[in-house]
XYZ file of C-alpha atoms in Angstrom:
684
model
C 0.000 0.000 0.000
C 1.269 3.459 0.850
C 4.599 2.266 2.156
C 5.548 1.346 -1.395
C 6.489 4.968 -2.012
C 9.828 5.880 -0.405
C 9.245 8.706 2.041
C 12.039 11.275 2.188
C 10.438 13.033 5.147
C 12.856 12.725 8.085
C 12.904 13.836 11.712
C 15.852 16.075 12.543
C 16.156 14.727 16.073
C 17.621 11.591 14.464
C 20.760 13.610 13.654
C 23.470 15.242 15.724
C 25.517 18.277 14.700
C 29.207 17.822 13.921
C 29.903 21.302 12.561
C 27.329 23.891 13.565
C 28.489 26.900 11.529
C 29.792 25.203 8.408
C 28.259 27.908 6.245
C 25.698 30.660 6.774
C 24.201 33.023 4.242
C 21.235 35.274 3.695
C 18.659 32.596 2.926
C 20.141 29.358 4.232
C 22.164 27.965 7.146
C 24.299 24.880 6.488
C 25.529 22.398 9.063
C 27.376 19.091 8.876
C 25.497 16.357 10.750
C 25.531 12.604 11.216
C 22.856 10.088 12.097
C 22.834 9.168 15.739
C 24.477 5.792 16.161
C 25.967 5.838 12.645
C 29.217 7.862 12.705
C 30.365 6.554 9.302
C 27.942 8.694 7.290
C 27.992 12.498 7.293
C 25.469 14.823 5.696
C 24.911 18.462 4.753
C 21.871 19.941 6.512
C 20.434 22.989 4.684
C 17.939 25.004 6.742
C 16.132 27.521 4.534
C 14.897 30.719 6.124
C 11.307 31.866 6.277
C 11.346 34.176 3.241
C 12.235 31.291 0.922
C 9.149 29.671 -0.628
C 9.002 26.298 1.196
C 6.544 24.727 -1.222
C 8.949 25.425 -4.104
C 11.850 23.816 -2.251
C 9.807 20.714 -1.483
C 8.627 20.443 -5.088
C 12.186 20.587 -6.351
C 13.384 18.109 -3.736
C 10.714 15.775 -5.086
C 12.089 16.435 -8.566
C 15.586 15.513 -7.376
C 14.215 12.232 -6.029
C 13.566 11.134 -9.616
C 17.213 11.602 -10.603
C 19.154 9.648 -8.007
C 22.369 8.280 -9.506
C 26.121 7.959 -8.989
C 26.875 11.339 -10.588
C 24.218 13.368 -8.731
C 24.305 14.178 -5.038
C 22.280 11.736 -2.989
C 19.234 13.093 -1.210
C 18.812 11.826 2.332
C 15.531 13.587 3.040
C 13.848 16.779 4.142
C 11.951 18.090 7.137
C 9.428 20.867 7.655
C 10.974 22.149 10.883
C 14.235 24.002 11.290
C 16.864 22.166 13.326
C 16.325 22.742 17.082
C 14.192 25.786 16.367
C 10.467 26.296 16.609
C 10.262 28.354 13.403
C 8.520 26.664 10.513
C 10.739 26.275 7.471
C 12.259 23.558 5.321
C 15.485 21.680 5.986
C 17.037 19.486 3.293
C 19.693 16.838 3.945
C 22.231 15.692 1.333
C 25.170 13.325 1.495
C 28.574 14.754 2.403
C 31.476 13.589 0.245
C 34.767 13.459 2.208
C 36.750 15.747 -0.138
C 33.964 18.330 -0.426
C 33.809 20.494 -3.548
C 36.146 20.381 -6.533
C 37.155 24.039 -6.261
C 38.529 23.421 -2.779
C 40.395 20.339 -4.001
C 42.027 22.086 -6.972
C 42.647 25.636 -5.772
C 42.628 25.601 -1.971
C 44.185 22.226 -1.238
C 46.098 22.390 -4.569
C 45.877 18.635 -5.114
C 47.521 17.520 -8.359
C 45.191 15.239 -10.291
C 46.300 12.232 -12.300
C 45.095 11.730 -15.858
C 42.728 9.010 -14.621
C 41.190 11.312 -12.037
C 40.701 14.091 -14.588
C 39.061 11.666 -17.022
C 36.758 10.332 -14.290
C 35.787 13.865 -13.279
C 34.925 15.000 -16.801
C 33.032 11.808 -17.637
C 31.098 11.796 -14.370
C 30.079 15.441 -14.685
C 28.933 14.845 -18.273
C 26.925 11.859 -17.055
C 25.231 13.928 -14.346
C 24.365 16.753 -16.728
C 22.953 14.380 -19.340
C 20.764 12.876 -16.616
C 19.391 16.352 -15.910
C 18.899 17.039 -19.611
C 17.156 13.725 -20.248
C 14.643 14.816 -17.614
C 14.132 18.149 -19.393
C 16.043 20.135 -16.765
C 18.604 22.891 -17.293
C 21.261 22.920 -14.555
C 22.261 26.509 -15.429
C 25.743 27.594 -14.520
C 27.558 24.586 -13.127
C 31.007 25.392 -11.716
C 33.745 23.706 -9.677
C 32.021 24.623 -6.420
C 28.845 22.801 -7.435
C 30.684 19.475 -7.764
C 31.387 17.244 -4.777
C 34.085 14.595 -5.037
C 34.854 11.530 -2.936
C 38.233 10.008 -2.085
C 38.392 8.403 -5.542
C 37.742 11.780 -7.201
C 34.345 10.592 -8.462
C 32.038 13.623 -8.885
C 28.478 14.322 -7.758
C 26.575 17.358 -9.014
C 25.208 19.325 -6.117
C 24.550 22.829 -4.784
C 25.825 25.977 -6.479
C 27.984 28.836 -5.247
C 27.480 32.310 -6.584
C 30.131 34.937 -7.189
C 30.089 35.953 -3.509
C 30.957 32.395 -2.505
C 27.510 31.808 -1.036
C 26.294 28.234 -1.177
C 22.847 28.045 -2.754
C 20.453 25.153 -2.265
C 19.482 22.788 -5.014
C 16.273 24.730 -5.557
C 18.332 27.519 -7.140
C 19.815 25.112 -9.656
C 16.741 24.248 -11.683
C 15.359 26.863 -14.032
C 13.488 25.044 -16.725
C 11.497 21.835 -16.990
C 10.190 20.966 -20.439
C 11.167 24.474 -21.604
C 9.015 26.137 -18.937
C 10.705 28.390 -16.335
C 9.876 27.088 -12.858
C 11.746 29.468 -10.545
C 11.160 32.996 -11.769
C 9.063 34.490 -8.970
C 8.847 37.943 -10.533
C 12.522 38.283 -11.457
C 13.905 38.285 -14.970
C 15.655 35.119 -16.014
C 18.968 36.955 -16.423
C 18.722 38.539 -12.968
C 18.421 35.133 -11.359
C 21.173 33.456 -13.337
C 23.727 36.259 -13.140
C 23.219 36.627 -9.400
C 23.939 32.981 -8.749
C 26.845 31.795 -10.883
C 30.399 32.931 -11.354
C 30.337 35.458 -14.184
C 33.385 33.869 -15.730
C 31.318 30.727 -16.386
C 28.407 32.523 -18.039
C 27.434 31.246 -21.483
C 27.503 33.992 -24.096
C 23.782 33.782 -24.834
C 22.837 34.734 -21.259
C 22.922 38.360 -22.380
C 20.348 37.642 -25.082
C 18.035 35.854 -22.599
C 18.317 32.764 -24.755
C 19.285 30.068 -22.256
C 18.591 26.407 -23.010
C 20.220 22.998 -22.574
C 23.084 23.943 -24.918
C 24.079 26.599 -22.383
C 25.069 23.841 -19.956
C 27.382 22.522 -22.676
C 29.183 25.888 -22.704
C 29.817 25.846 -18.964
C 30.865 22.194 -19.183
C 33.542 23.228 -21.701
C 34.798 25.738 -19.136
C 34.947 22.975 -16.529
C 36.883 20.658 -18.826
C 39.484 23.372 -19.363
C 39.781 24.086 -15.621
C 40.041 20.387 -14.704
C 42.698 19.618 -17.319
C 44.819 22.765 -17.098
C 44.090 24.005 -13.559
C 43.183 27.534 -14.680
C 40.401 29.411 -16.447
C 40.490 29.880 -20.188
C 39.903 33.624 -19.644
C 42.871 34.138 -17.319
C 44.390 36.865 -19.502
C 41.159 38.808 -20.079
C 38.716 40.773 -17.959
C 35.173 39.498 -17.882
C 33.656 42.325 -19.951
C 36.493 42.255 -22.497
C 36.087 38.496 -22.841
C 32.361 38.687 -23.515
C 32.589 41.540 -26.014
C 35.660 40.060 -27.649
C 34.062 36.652 -28.090
C 30.838 38.082 -29.490
C 32.731 40.283 -31.960
C 35.164 37.527 -32.944
C 38.157 39.555 -31.727
C 39.049 36.914 -29.134
C 39.651 33.353 -30.305
C 39.691 30.645 -27.660
C 42.357 27.956 -27.784
C 44.010 25.283 -25.668
C 47.724 25.458 -24.714
C 50.098 24.758 -27.593
C 51.772 21.872 -25.759
C 48.501 20.005 -25.164
C 48.849 16.804 -27.150
C 45.296 15.423 -27.341
C 43.817 17.257 -30.306
C 40.466 15.446 -29.985
C 39.839 16.671 -26.433
C 41.117 20.149 -27.322
C 38.636 20.398 -30.179
C 35.851 19.058 -27.950
C 36.484 21.863 -25.452
C 36.353 24.469 -28.215
C 33.192 22.897 -29.673
C 31.538 23.234 -26.261
C 32.540 26.921 -26.156
C 31.277 27.648 -29.663
C 29.554 31.049 -29.929
C 26.779 29.514 -32.033
C 25.108 27.323 -29.447
C 23.428 25.222 -32.135
C 26.875 23.892 -33.098
C 27.689 22.656 -29.587
C 27.541 18.912 -28.918
C 24.897 17.552 -26.565
C 25.839 16.165 -23.154
C 24.817 12.710 -24.380
C 27.355 13.009 -27.210
C 30.039 14.361 -24.879
C 29.523 11.506 -22.423
C 29.802 8.917 -25.211
C 33.079 10.460 -26.424
C 34.725 10.885 -23.022
C 33.503 7.605 -21.584
C 33.733 5.183 -24.497
C 36.027 6.567 -27.203
C 39.726 5.916 -26.489
C 40.747 8.799 -28.763
C 39.225 11.170 -26.189
C 41.282 9.901 -23.262
C 44.063 11.809 -21.588
C 47.570 10.394 -21.433
C 48.902 8.410 -18.439
C 45.424 7.044 -17.751
C 44.773 3.774 -15.903
C 42.348 2.219 -18.386
C 41.208 -0.557 -16.052
C 40.311 1.858 -13.256
C 38.571 4.291 -15.615
C 36.586 1.594 -17.428
C 35.452 0.191 -14.094
C 34.037 3.628 -13.241
C 32.276 3.930 -16.618
C 30.830 0.440 -16.140
C 29.425 1.639 -12.803
C 27.677 4.523 -14.601
C 26.454 2.229 -17.370
C 24.863 -0.189 -14.894
C 22.871 2.716 -13.493
C 21.822 3.849 -16.993
C 20.868 0.335 -18.061
C 18.769 -0.178 -14.946
C 16.889 3.047 -15.622
C 16.507 2.246 -19.310
C 14.903 -1.099 -18.525
C 12.732 0.531 -15.877
C 11.523 3.115 -18.402
C 10.921 0.425 -21.030
C 8.905 -1.581 -18.530
C 6.756 1.433 -17.625
C 6.231 2.296 -21.302
C 5.263 -1.280 -22.161
C 2.776 -1.336 -19.303
C 1.266 1.898 -20.562
C 1.079 0.601 -24.151
C -0.511 -2.618 -22.939
C -3.199 -0.734 -21.036
C -3.880 1.532 -24.015
C -4.069 -1.455 -26.366
C -6.522 -3.259 -24.109
C -8.593 -0.102 -23.869
C -8.604 0.315 -27.654
C -9.774 -3.267 -28.178
C -12.520 -2.801 -25.613
C -13.765 0.363 -27.283
C -13.604 -1.083 -30.787
C -15.719 -4.073 -29.762
C -18.346 -2.104 -27.841
C -20.431 0.814 -29.069
C -20.756 3.136 -26.105
C -23.336 5.912 -26.199
C -22.233 8.868 -24.083
C -24.881 11.192 -22.782
C -22.423 13.999 -23.475
C -23.290 13.780 -27.184
C -26.637 15.450 -26.506
C -25.359 17.843 -23.842
C -23.040 20.003 -25.915
C -24.749 23.373 -25.710
C -25.127 26.532 -27.773
C -24.543 29.300 -25.220
C -26.392 31.855 -27.349
C -29.575 30.223 -26.024
C -28.745 31.532 -22.539
C -28.494 34.981 -20.991
C -26.248 35.771 -18.008
C -28.099 37.403 -15.112
C -25.330 37.930 -12.545
C -22.081 36.555 -11.155
C -22.726 34.451 -8.054
C -19.282 33.066 -7.221
C -15.623 33.215 -8.233
C -12.379 31.430 -7.469
C -9.056 30.272 -8.899
C -10.966 28.138 -11.432
C -12.853 31.121 -12.887
C -16.384 32.445 -12.285
C -19.899 31.083 -11.717
C -22.865 32.937 -13.220
C -26.611 32.672 -12.767
C -28.011 32.219 -16.270
C -31.425 31.729 -17.815
C -32.566 29.784 -20.853
C -34.063 32.406 -23.173
C -36.845 30.088 -24.388
C -37.778 28.026 -21.303
C -36.780 30.556 -18.578
C -35.065 27.717 -16.708
C -32.336 29.040 -14.436
C -28.933 27.330 -14.437
C -25.518 27.947 -12.920
C -22.740 28.407 -15.488
C -19.224 27.597 -14.313
C -16.818 29.345 -16.699
C -13.150 28.422 -16.443
C -10.367 30.880 -17.102
C -9.604 31.312 -20.796
C -7.537 28.461 -22.249
C -5.816 27.990 -25.569
C -6.927 24.386 -26.023
C -9.161 21.814 -24.371
C -6.993 19.194 -22.667
C -7.796 15.866 -21.065
C -7.944 17.561 -17.663
C -10.419 20.147 -18.980
C -12.695 17.388 -20.286
C -12.458 15.229 -17.160
C -15.145 17.130 -15.271
C -17.521 16.875 -18.224
C -16.881 13.157 -18.544
C -17.622 12.477 -14.881
C -20.665 14.755 -14.607
C -22.206 13.311 -17.768
C -22.045 9.811 -16.332
C -22.884 10.124 -12.621
C -26.469 11.343 -12.878
C -27.717 10.778 -9.310
C -29.297 12.910 -6.532
C -25.985 12.884 -4.624
C -24.266 14.894 -7.378
C -24.910 18.192 -9.071
C -26.682 17.562 -12.387
C -25.089 18.801 -15.595
C -27.391 20.621 -18.017
C -24.921 21.236 -20.798
C -21.387 22.275 -21.648
C -19.419 24.226 -24.209
C -15.774 24.743 -25.071
C -16.497 28.466 -25.406
C -17.522 31.114 -22.890
C -20.319 33.652 -23.372
C -17.909 35.953 -25.280
C -16.930 33.079 -27.615
C -13.420 32.741 -26.131
C -11.803 29.323 -25.751
C -12.882 28.179 -22.326
C -14.697 25.361 -20.579
C -18.250 26.317 -19.619
C -20.391 23.853 -17.682
C -24.106 24.490 -17.181
C -25.463 22.917 -13.985
C -28.721 22.896 -12.068
C -29.004 26.032 -9.988
C -28.909 25.575 -6.207
C -30.287 28.775 -4.678
C -29.217 27.697 -1.175
C -25.626 27.824 -2.375
C -22.806 25.816 -0.890
C -22.516 24.093 2.455
C -19.668 26.498 3.282
C -21.946 29.474 2.706
C -24.701 27.927 4.827
C -22.326 27.153 7.693
C -21.114 30.750 7.727
C -24.584 32.359 7.734
C -26.424 33.485 10.869
C -24.166 31.584 13.250
C -25.279 28.298 11.675
C -28.943 28.654 12.668
C -30.045 27.701 9.142
C -29.268 24.007 9.584
C -31.013 21.695 12.024
C -29.290 18.588 13.360
C -31.508 16.540 11.040
C -30.180 18.610 8.128
C -26.597 18.044 9.267
C -27.009 14.294 9.676
C -28.726 14.101 6.288
C -25.939 16.071 4.625
C -23.288 13.778 6.137
C -25.145 10.640 5.004
C -25.693 12.050 1.508
C -22.044 12.983 1.004
C -20.918 9.583 2.310
C -23.269 7.840 -0.142
C -22.057 9.937 -3.064
C -18.401 9.330 -2.220
C -19.123 5.616 -1.773
C -20.527 5.620 -5.308
C -17.480 7.459 -6.693
C -14.987 5.161 -4.979
C -16.881 2.063 -6.158
C -16.274 3.309 -9.693
C -12.622 4.112 -8.893
C -13.016 7.885 -9.004
C -11.376 10.018 -6.330
C -12.549 13.596 -5.849
C -9.312 15.127 -4.434
C -10.921 18.391 -3.284
C -13.816 17.444 -1.018
C -14.747 20.431 1.163
C -17.880 22.388 2.184
C -17.613 24.859 -0.708
C -17.776 21.924 -3.147
C -21.020 20.600 -1.650
C -24.171 22.399 -2.839
C -27.548 22.269 -1.086
C -30.950 21.977 -2.765
C -34.223 23.472 -1.499
C -34.476 20.711 1.126
C -30.828 21.144 2.206
C -29.977 17.815 0.619
C -26.313 17.692 -0.482
C -25.000 17.523 -4.019
C -21.271 16.966 -4.498
C -19.843 19.285 -7.155
C -16.607 20.525 -8.752
C -14.988 17.489 -10.361
C -12.204 19.482 -12.020
C -9.555 17.780 -9.870
C -11.296 14.378 -9.741
C -9.452 11.472 -11.299
C -10.046 7.888 -12.328
C -7.658 5.423 -10.709
C -6.585 1.983 -11.851
C -8.371 -0.598 -9.648
C -5.308 -2.846 -9.932
C -3.033 -0.033 -8.751
C -5.322 2.247 -6.742
C -2.646 4.713 -5.615
C -1.724 7.960 -7.329
C 1.476 9.948 -7.258
C 0.857 13.314 -5.652
C 0.521 16.354 -7.872
C 1.376 19.763 -6.542
C -1.534 22.105 -6.002
C -4.201 19.376 -5.689
C -6.612 20.007 -2.840
C -7.170 22.736 -0.248
C -4.678 22.902 2.671
C -7.209 22.660 5.533
C -8.749 19.516 4.015
C -5.563 18.063 2.469
C -4.333 14.669 3.704
C -0.718 14.491 4.970
C 0.326 11.990 2.301
C -0.827 14.362 -0.443
C 1.160 17.274 0.954
C 4.556 15.618 1.146
C 4.435 13.649 -2.105
C 3.522 10.145 -0.947
C 1.409 7.828 -3.054
C -2.231 8.450 -2.247
C -5.663 7.208 -3.220
C -9.167 6.823 -1.819
C -8.158 7.347 1.855
C -7.160 10.942 1.007
C -10.842 11.690 0.292
C -11.783 10.093 3.624
C -9.373 12.445 5.415
C -11.018 15.461 3.753
C -14.433 14.114 4.730
C -13.320 13.859 8.363
C -12.389 17.558 8.455
C -15.676 18.407 6.712
C -17.653 16.375 9.301
C -15.962 18.249 12.141
C -17.006 21.559 10.603
C -20.529 20.323 9.815
C -21.273 18.720 13.190
C -19.562 21.180 15.553
C -20.286 24.519 13.817
C -16.612 25.357 14.336
C -14.013 26.330 11.751
C -11.152 23.787 11.786
C -7.839 25.165 13.114
C -9.293 28.601 13.890
C -6.929 28.744 16.886
C -3.874 28.778 14.576
C -4.441 32.200 12.955
C -4.061 30.861 9.415
C -4.658 34.254 7.773
C -1.141 35.417 8.641
C 1.644 35.175 5.987
C 2.703 31.562 5.567
C -0.292 30.369 7.576
C -1.229 27.583 5.162
C 2.283 26.160 5.202
C 2.413 26.445 8.990
C -0.808 24.423 9.190
C 0.471 21.727 6.857
C 3.686 21.296 8.798
C 1.681 20.974 12.017
C -0.605 18.402 10.383
C 2.237 16.384 8.832
C 4.961 16.630 11.474
C 2.995 16.946 14.705
C -0.166 15.099 13.584
C -2.127 18.142 14.700
C -5.908 17.914 14.221
C -8.996 19.984 15.120
C -9.820 19.953 18.833
C -12.826 18.334 20.569
C -12.587 20.334 23.808
C -16.364 20.230 24.389
C -19.133 17.662 24.953
C -19.748 15.582 21.851
C -21.135 12.158 20.929
C -18.134 9.880 21.737
C -18.889 7.393 18.945
C -19.230 10.158 16.374
C -16.054 11.776 17.678
C -14.135 8.492 17.275
C -15.511 8.048 13.759
C -14.347 11.523 12.732
C -10.911 11.000 14.280
C -10.601 7.667 12.446
C -11.204 9.547 9.183
C -8.202 11.810 9.760
C -5.875 9.080 11.076
C -2.289 9.812 10.007
C -1.986 6.297 8.548
C -4.166 6.133 5.397
C -4.605 2.380 5.784
C -6.375 2.832 9.131
C -9.036 5.195 7.820
C -12.535 3.757 7.254
C -13.974 3.368 3.774
C -17.012 5.324 2.628
C -18.984 2.071 2.732
C -18.265 1.914 6.457
C -18.942 5.623 6.933
C -22.284 5.473 5.128
C -23.351 2.554 7.311
C -22.210 4.181 10.574
C -23.732 7.602 9.916
C -27.177 5.964 9.483
C -26.830 4.247 12.860
C -28.626 6.128 15.712
C -25.551 5.586 17.910
C -23.743 8.061 15.631
C -26.543 10.645 15.508
C -26.443 14.229 16.658
C -29.091 15.117 19.275
C -32.727 15.411 18.129
C -32.326 13.951 14.640
C -35.691 13.132 13.038
C -35.229 9.473 12.156
C -38.179 9.335 9.745
C -36.919 12.272 7.663
C -33.461 10.735 7.462
C -34.886 7.305 6.597
C -36.958 8.765 3.748
C -33.884 10.532 2.361
C -31.827 7.334 2.514
C -34.604 5.492 0.671
C -34.597 8.198 -2.014
C -30.857 8.111 -2.749
C -30.596 4.316 -2.462
C -33.322 3.683 -5.053
C -32.577 6.561 -7.445
C -31.589 5.591 -11.006
C -27.869 5.680 -11.694
C -25.398 4.730 -14.411
C -23.240 1.753 -13.429
C -21.246 1.681 -16.694
C -18.893 4.597 -16.069
C -15.948 5.009 -18.443
C -12.731 6.839 -17.684
C -11.445 9.824 -19.634
C -9.216 7.737 -21.897
C -12.251 5.893 -23.208
C -14.147 9.163 -23.427
C -11.491 10.943 -25.480
C -10.707 7.998 -27.706
C -14.394 7.646 -28.447
C -14.987 11.280 -29.270
C -11.622 12.228 -30.755
C -9.536 9.328 -32.032
C -11.949 6.766 -33.460
C -13.372 8.122 -36.712
C -16.075 5.498 -37.127
C -17.421 6.079 -33.646
C -17.264 9.838 -34.171
C -19.514 9.385 -37.220
C -21.897 7.236 -35.209
C -22.072 9.865 -32.507
C -22.763 12.589 -35.064
C -25.567 10.508 -36.592
C -26.975 9.879 -33.128
C -26.903 13.602 -32.348
C -28.696 14.342 -35.625
C -31.434 11.843 -34.722
C -31.790 13.395 -31.279
C -32.017 16.876 -32.817
C -34.738 15.691 -35.242
C -36.760 14.085 -32.436
C -36.453 17.174 -30.291
């Protein structure tokens, strides 16, 4: 189950400090520590200060987890609490190589390297950079201080120093993933890069704001020169003169005249080529340095070097087979899905629900959020009122955009908001996702709980709402759908205060054979977010149960969860999540309350997902009088249960892959659907 995902969350009290003031800078304190009882292993402990975005650091630590290898620094883990300090921030722990960084080895300790050591260094660094590049990540400005070496002079890419000799965390290393900047935060790309790397290592194109993976090749060429010759290639020029001279062609780079390996000399100059399109890739460089004997330095111990390359190759081969296995599994699932669809003609209700928005007029805006806006609209002909949820403008309709339509079209049941129509345009004809739903004039459960000190809801209403949500979630989980954002604002109330679960924009189908999902950043609302979702564990159906537990507390007690923590202050959401994850902090029952109901709610938010009840169990318990609030009208509740249990429902629910393949990829079925729509239009 959930233990199958390696957790990198660690407790700092498992470590003891060896060197308390190893390095301190404006945004990060660095200590050298060791695990208690294990003096053989030492680690770097980076404690980031409060003004550094902790969510960003954690996201990038999770990114680093995907790239563990012999040429990249090994991540030990991270914690949400600063070492021996009550302040809430992030601490990250990396391995500590005995020789520390390569700059110290070459220029402070002035260690003379053998040809074998130089070849190992260059090959290992190339291997690490190609690993970054193969994951779509630009390292941006690697230098000697961002390379750790062990006693065998084997390198690991790690943190970066800037020109003021400040040691930056790994989060400052990554700038692009799949060509998208991920650490801009209001600054220009050049401002960030030039403030964090030695200017002498800057690729020429930095001044044209044209950084990409080839820019790492430039800085790698600089490193090769420094490793081989022990000095910078620009030693006789000032920085500004070098840049202007190179761009104008006045300065021509070259290797020393007495350097005998012409192949390596030309490789260095190719890396430093002004036209970045002519530079070799890191994959090509690694192949040349690691496997082509013509690119080996003199006086090299071939046996020792080849043993090191074999070590790197074993890692690459293992990952290649792992990737092939994952791809084959994916192809197999897609093939099985295709065969299933080809052999079965499925009629989606969505065919008849695509709507012409010109038939509706907007009356007023009734809600807004990060998703977009909700409007009260009216059908011009029938005068039927509907709620129109209009997403923010998008350039194309993706699988995620269609997911909510797919689910709503198929789960027609009193426990869920009913879809009336949809369009891939908004009312101004812009590209957007617009969903027309039945209008609930009572609004959301959140709105009702906040009105008139909760006098609008009787205990019978509250018990009914809890039972209705539990039934709806039981139905979703039976069909392997998880909601991922269950909260009072996503539960609407009809005229009888009966609940209707809404907002399936973050909902997702899960594989019943592998019912756990890898966490995605930004999914869920902090107050209702399960601990395993926050720190990147695998999660599944129990995460919805956790959210339901927090919702029940709010519904049954008329109290806002965590109100005692002052969450409106800066960083309040992160403070809450660290309390929830690290300290297992939960809402307080410091008042008289039904003990069985209290235990049920606390079981829902158990820290261990495997110990949380299922919605089948919750639905059964919440109908039991032992779990009732005071003065619940049993007959009213029984009638409601009878209504939702006997209501018609669709039991043949298809996931979004089937939906999209049906409507987009299979031409014959598209024609059938068009013919069906024409028949429906004629009949209507």
